[in-house]
Coordinates of C-alpha atoms and ligand atoms in Angstrom, one line a residue:
M250 CA 19.5 -67.0 7.6
W251 CA 22.3 -64.7 8.8
R252 CA 25.8 -66.1 8.5
E253 CA 25.7 -66.7 12.1
K254 CA 22.9 -68.3 12.7
Q255 CA 22.3 -67.8 16.4
L256 CA 21.2 -64.3 15.3
S257 CA 18.1 -65.6 13.0
Y258 CA 17.5 -68.6 15.9
E259 CA 16.9 -65.1 18.1
L260 CA 14.7 -63.1 15.8
V261 CA 12.8 -66.6 15.3
K262 CA 12.5 -66.5 19.2
R263 CA 11.4 -63.1 19.3
A264 CA 8.9 -63.7 16.8
E265 CA 7.1 -66.3 19.1
A266 CA 7.2 -64.1 21.8
A267 CA 5.8 -61.2 19.9
G268 CA 2.6 -63.7 18.8
F269 CA 3.4 -64.6 15.4
E270 CA 1.3 -68.0 14.4
A271 CA 3.6 -68.6 11.1
L272 CA 7.4 -68.0 10.4
I273 CA 8.3 -68.2 6.2
W274 CA 11.9 -68.9 6.3
T275 CA 12.8 -67.6 2.6
V276 CA 16.0 -70.4 1.0
D277 CA 16.2 -68.9 -2.6
I278 CA 18.5 -66.0 -1.8
G279 CA 21.5 -67.1 -0.2
L280 CA 23.0 -64.6 -2.2
G281 CA 22.6 -61.3 -3.5
A282 CA 21.2 -61.1 -7.3
N283 CA 23.1 -59.2 -9.8
R284 CA 20.6 -56.2 -10.2
E285 CA 22.1 -54.0 -13.1
H286 CA 18.7 -51.7 -13.2
N287 CA 19.6 -51.2 -9.6
K288 CA 23.2 -49.9 -10.0
R289 CA 22.4 -48.1 -13.3
N290 CA 19.7 -45.8 -10.8
G291 CA 21.8 -45.6 -8.0
F292 CA 19.1 -47.6 -5.7
N293 CA 20.9 -49.1 -2.4
T294 CA 19.6 -50.4 0.9
P295 CA 19.8 -49.0 3.0
Y296 CA 20.2 -45.9 1.0
K297 CA 23.0 -43.9 1.0
A298 CA 23.1 -40.6 -0.7
N299 CA 24.4 -40.5 -4.3
L300 CA 24.1 -38.4 -7.4
K301 CA 22.0 -39.9 -8.9
S302 CA 19.1 -40.9 -6.7
A303 CA 19.8 -37.6 -5.6
I304 CA 19.3 -36.1 -9.1
D305 CA 16.1 -38.6 -9.4
M306 CA 14.3 -36.9 -6.0
A307 CA 15.3 -33.7 -7.6
L308 CA 13.0 -34.1 -10.5
H309 CA 10.3 -36.1 -8.4
P310 CA 9.8 -33.4 -5.8
E311 CA 6.5 -34.3 -4.9
W312 CA 7.5 -38.1 -3.6
A313 CA 10.3 -37.0 -2.4
L314 CA 8.6 -34.6 0.2
T315 CA 5.8 -37.2 0.4
V316 CA 7.5 -40.7 1.0
M317 CA 11.2 -40.0 1.6
A318 CA 10.8 -36.8 3.8
R319 CA 7.8 -37.9 6.0
Y320 CA 10.5 -41.5 6.5
I321 CA 13.2 -39.2 7.7
L322 CA 11.0 -37.2 10.0
G323 CA 9.5 -39.7 11.2
G324 CA 12.3 -42.0 12.4
G325 CA 15.3 -42.0 9.9
M326 CA 16.2 -43.5 6.8
P327 CA 14.0 -46.6 5.8
R328 CA 15.9 -49.7 6.8
H329 CA 15.5 -53.2 7.7
E330 CA 13.3 -53.5 10.8
N331 CA 14.4 -57.5 11.0
Y332 CA 18.4 -56.5 10.6
P333 CA 20.2 -57.8 13.9
P334 CA 21.6 -54.1 15.6
Q335 CA 25.1 -55.2 14.0
Y336 CA 23.9 -55.3 10.8
Q337 CA 21.9 -52.1 10.5
G338 CA 23.4 -50.1 8.2
K339 CA 25.9 -52.1 6.7
V340 CA 23.6 -54.0 3.5
T341 CA 23.7 -52.1 0.3
G342 CA 22.9 -53.2 -3.0
K343 CA 26.3 -54.8 -3.8
A344 CA 25.7 -58.6 -4.0
S345 CA 28.8 -59.2 -2.9
Q346 CA 28.0 -57.0 0.7
A347 CA 24.9 -59.0 1.3
K348 CA 26.8 -62.3 0.7
A349 CA 29.1 -61.4 3.4
L350 CA 26.3 -61.3 6.1
R351 CA 23.8 -64.1 4.6
A352 CA 24.4 -67.9 4.9
D353 CA 25.4 -69.1 1.6
A354 CA 25.2 -72.6 2.8
V355 CA 22.0 -73.5 4.7
S356 CA 21.1 -77.1 4.7
W357 CA 18.4 -79.6 5.3
E358 CA 19.6 -79.9 9.2
D359 CA 18.9 -76.0 9.2
V360 CA 15.0 -76.7 8.7
D361 CA 15.3 -79.5 11.7
R362 CA 16.3 -76.6 13.8
L363 CA 14.3 -74.6 12.9
R364 CA 11.4 -77.0 12.9
D365 CA 12.6 -77.6 16.6
L366 CA 12.6 -74.0 17.7
W367 CA 9.2 -72.8 16.0
P368 CA 6.2 -74.5 17.3
G369 CA 4.0 -72.7 14.7
K370 CA 3.4 -73.4 11.2
L371 CA 6.3 -73.1 9.4
I372 CA 6.7 -72.5 5.7
I373 CA 9.7 -73.0 3.3
K374 CA 9.8 -70.1 0.5
G375 CA 11.7 -70.2 -2.4
I376 CA 11.1 -74.1 -3.9
M377 CA 10.5 -75.3 -7.5
R378 CA 11.4 -78.7 -7.6
P379 CA 9.0 -81.6 -6.9
D380 CA 11.6 -83.5 -4.9
D381 CA 12.9 -80.4 -2.7
A382 CA 8.8 -79.7 -1.6
A383 CA 8.7 -83.5 -1.0
R384 CA 11.9 -83.2 1.4
A385 CA 10.4 -80.0 3.1
V386 CA 7.2 -81.6 3.8
E387 CA 9.6 -85.0 5.4
H388 CA 11.6 -82.4 7.3
G389 CA 8.1 -81.2 9.2
A390 CA 7.1 -78.1 7.0
D391 CA 3.3 -77.3 6.7
G392 CA 3.4 -75.5 3.8
V393 CA 6.1 -74.9 0.7
V394 CA 5.9 -71.2 -1.3
V395 CA 6.3 -72.4 -5.0
S396 CA 8.4 -69.1 -6.0
N397 CA 11.4 -67.8 -8.4
H398 CA 11.2 -64.8 -6.3
G399 CA 9.3 -63.1 -9.1
G400 CA 12.0 -63.9 -11.7
R401 CA 14.4 -61.4 -9.8
N402 CA 17.1 -63.5 -8.9
L403 CA 17.5 -66.2 -12.0
D404 CA 16.7 -65.0 -15.1
S405 CA 16.4 -68.8 -16.9
A406 CA 14.2 -69.9 -13.6
P407 CA 10.8 -72.0 -15.2
S408 CA 7.9 -69.9 -14.3
T409 CA 6.0 -71.3 -10.6
L410 CA 2.9 -72.0 -13.2
D411 CA 4.9 -74.8 -14.9
V412 CA 6.4 -76.2 -12.0
L413 CA 3.1 -76.2 -9.8
P414 CA 1.3 -79.1 -10.9
R415 CA 4.2 -81.4 -10.5
I416 CA 4.6 -80.0 -7.2
V417 CA 1.1 -80.5 -6.0
R418 CA 1.6 -83.8 -6.8
A419 CA 4.9 -84.2 -4.9
V420 CA 3.3 -82.5 -1.6
D421 CA 0.1 -85.1 -2.4
G422 CA -2.1 -83.3 0.5
K423 CA 0.6 -83.2 2.8
A424 CA 1.2 -79.6 3.4
S425 CA -0.2 -76.4 1.9
V426 CA 1.6 -75.5 -1.4
I427 CA 1.6 -71.5 -1.6
V428 CA 2.6 -70.3 -5.2
D429 CA 3.7 -66.2 -6.4
S430 CA 5.7 -65.1 -8.9
G431 CA 4.2 -62.8 -11.7
V432 CA 0.2 -62.4 -10.4
R433 CA -0.8 -59.4 -11.9
R434 CA -4.9 -60.1 -12.4
G435 CA -7.4 -61.6 -10.7
G436 CA -7.5 -64.2 -13.8
D437 CA -3.9 -65.1 -12.5
L438 CA -5.1 -65.8 -9.4
V439 CA -7.7 -68.4 -10.7
K440 CA -5.4 -70.4 -12.9
C441 CA -2.8 -70.7 -9.6
L442 CA -5.3 -71.9 -7.8
A443 CA -6.6 -74.3 -10.8
L444 CA -3.2 -75.9 -10.9
G445 CA -3.4 -77.1 -7.6
A446 CA -2.6 -74.2 -4.8
D447 CA -4.3 -73.7 -1.5
F448 CA -3.2 -70.0 -1.3
V449 CA -1.8 -67.5 -4.0
L450 CA 0.9 -64.7 -2.7
T451 CA 1.3 -61.3 -5.1
G452 CA 4.6 -59.2 -4.4
R453 CA 4.7 -56.4 -6.6
A454 CA 0.5 -56.1 -7.7
T455 CA 0.5 -54.8 -3.9
L456 CA 3.1 -53.0 -3.7
Y457 CA 2.6 -50.9 -6.9
G458 CA -0.2 -49.7 -5.0
T459 CA 1.4 -49.2 -1.6
A460 CA 3.9 -47.3 -3.6
A461 CA 1.2 -45.3 -5.5
G462 CA -1.4 -44.8 -2.3
G463 CA 0.3 -46.3 0.6
E464 CA -2.0 -47.9 2.6
A465 CA -5.3 -47.0 0.6
G466 CA -3.1 -47.6 -2.3
A467 CA -2.5 -51.4 -1.1
A468 CA -6.4 -51.9 -0.2
K469 CA -7.1 -50.6 -3.8
A470 CA -5.1 -53.4 -5.6
M471 CA -6.3 -55.8 -3.3
A472 CA -9.4 -54.8 -4.4
I473 CA -9.0 -55.0 -7.9
L474 CA -7.6 -58.2 -7.7
K475 CA -10.8 -59.5 -5.9
D476 CA -13.2 -57.9 -8.6
E477 CA -11.2 -59.5 -11.3
L478 CA -11.4 -63.0 -9.5
R479 CA -15.1 -62.9 -9.2
R480 CA -15.2 -61.8 -12.6
T481 CA -13.1 -64.5 -14.1
M482 CA -14.5 -67.0 -12.0
A483 CA -18.0 -66.0 -13.6
Y484 CA -16.5 -66.4 -17.0
V485 CA -15.0 -69.9 -16.1
G486 CA -18.5 -70.9 -14.3
C487 CA -17.1 -71.1 -11.0
P488 CA -19.6 -69.9 -8.4
T489 CA -16.7 -70.8 -5.2
I490 CA -13.2 -71.1 -5.0
D491 CA -13.6 -74.7 -4.3
A492 CA -15.1 -75.5 -7.7
I493 CA -11.9 -74.0 -9.4
T494 CA -10.5 -77.2 -10.5
D495 CA -7.8 -77.7 -13.5
D496 CA -10.7 -78.3 -16.0
V497 CA -11.0 -74.5 -16.3
I498 CA -7.6 -74.6 -18.0
W499 CA -7.7 -75.1 -22.1
K500 CA -5.2 -77.3 -22.8
G501 CA -5.7 -77.7 -26.5
Ligands
FMN607 C1 10.9 -54.7 -3.8 C2 10.8 -56.0 -3.2 C3 11.4 -56.5 -2.2 C4 11.0 -58.4 -1.9 N1 12.2 -58.5 -0.9 C5 11.5 -60.0 -0.4 C6 12.4 -60.4 0.9 O1 13.2 -59.6 1.4 N2 12.2 -61.7 1.3 C7 11.5 -62.2 0.6 O2 11.3 -63.6 0.9 N3 11.1 -62.5 -0.7 C8 11.3 -60.9 -1.0 N4 11.1 -60.5 -2.3 C9 10.3 -61.7 -3.4 C10 8.5 -61.6 -2.9 O3 8.3 -61.9 -1.4 C11 8.2 -62.3 -3.7 O4 8.2 -63.5 -3.7 C12 7.5 -62.3 -5.2 O5 7.9 -60.5 -5.1 C13 6.5 -62.3 -6.1 O6 6.5 -61.9 -7.6 P1 5.8 -60.7 -7.9 O7 6.6 -59.8 -7.5 O8 6.0 -61.2 -9.6 O9 4.5 -61.1 -7.1 C14 10.5 -58.9 -2.8 C15 9.9 -58.9 -3.9 C16 9.9 -57.6 -4.2 C17 9.7 -57.0 -5.3

């Protein structure tokens, strides 16, 4: 949600006109996280040349040629396509600047507004509390994503697996419960499904594949997850996804 909320509403209307069916609104990143490793490595988005990253690229010529040069030749510096034109090129890795553009004050009224604007499925991402999940459903959400942003924002956040069962109970079948954060193996998918998730999302597991091999790399990462999922299902005696229930979890 941009600070000028109207810009976000315009984006939502563009998404509808482009034929998208579901809108996921991420609510857990009102301000930029303090990513110390990004600062240390000279990483920023959109990319701005600096000595640290220039040295890094010089030491990785193949990556510089096949990734960075390909971007630059094919349309310029990598950028966030969803940023309104006036924000293009303005957000950097510095939390203070990112904060200046994002709305740090969002409320349930904003959920209502989006619900009115968006005719398709509305999914709220970044829910970690059962009461918030229940409230999201009351405000018309079709689904919630139980997510701690991959543990990338608040280092003291609990794991999503720990909060998932309570959120499933709070939602009580009235909406879809989707989960992410920390899923690396097919076995993790089984654990999430066993604890009541309807869907499981992956972030870095598939991004690593993309980074290593583009589209084919992403497909490979998904094929590995699928293979591991099937193997784990076989080992715990579940022939179908529906058969994965919480009794496959050993509780001691
Ligand atoms: C490089 C990177 C960029 C991300 N950008 C966004 C984003 O713009 N919006 C968002 O909702 N989540 C974003 N996320 C978080 C993911 O959507 C997801 O919640 C998280 O990566 C899940 O954890 P996992 O990577 O351990 O699977 C990002 C994650 C990564 C690794």
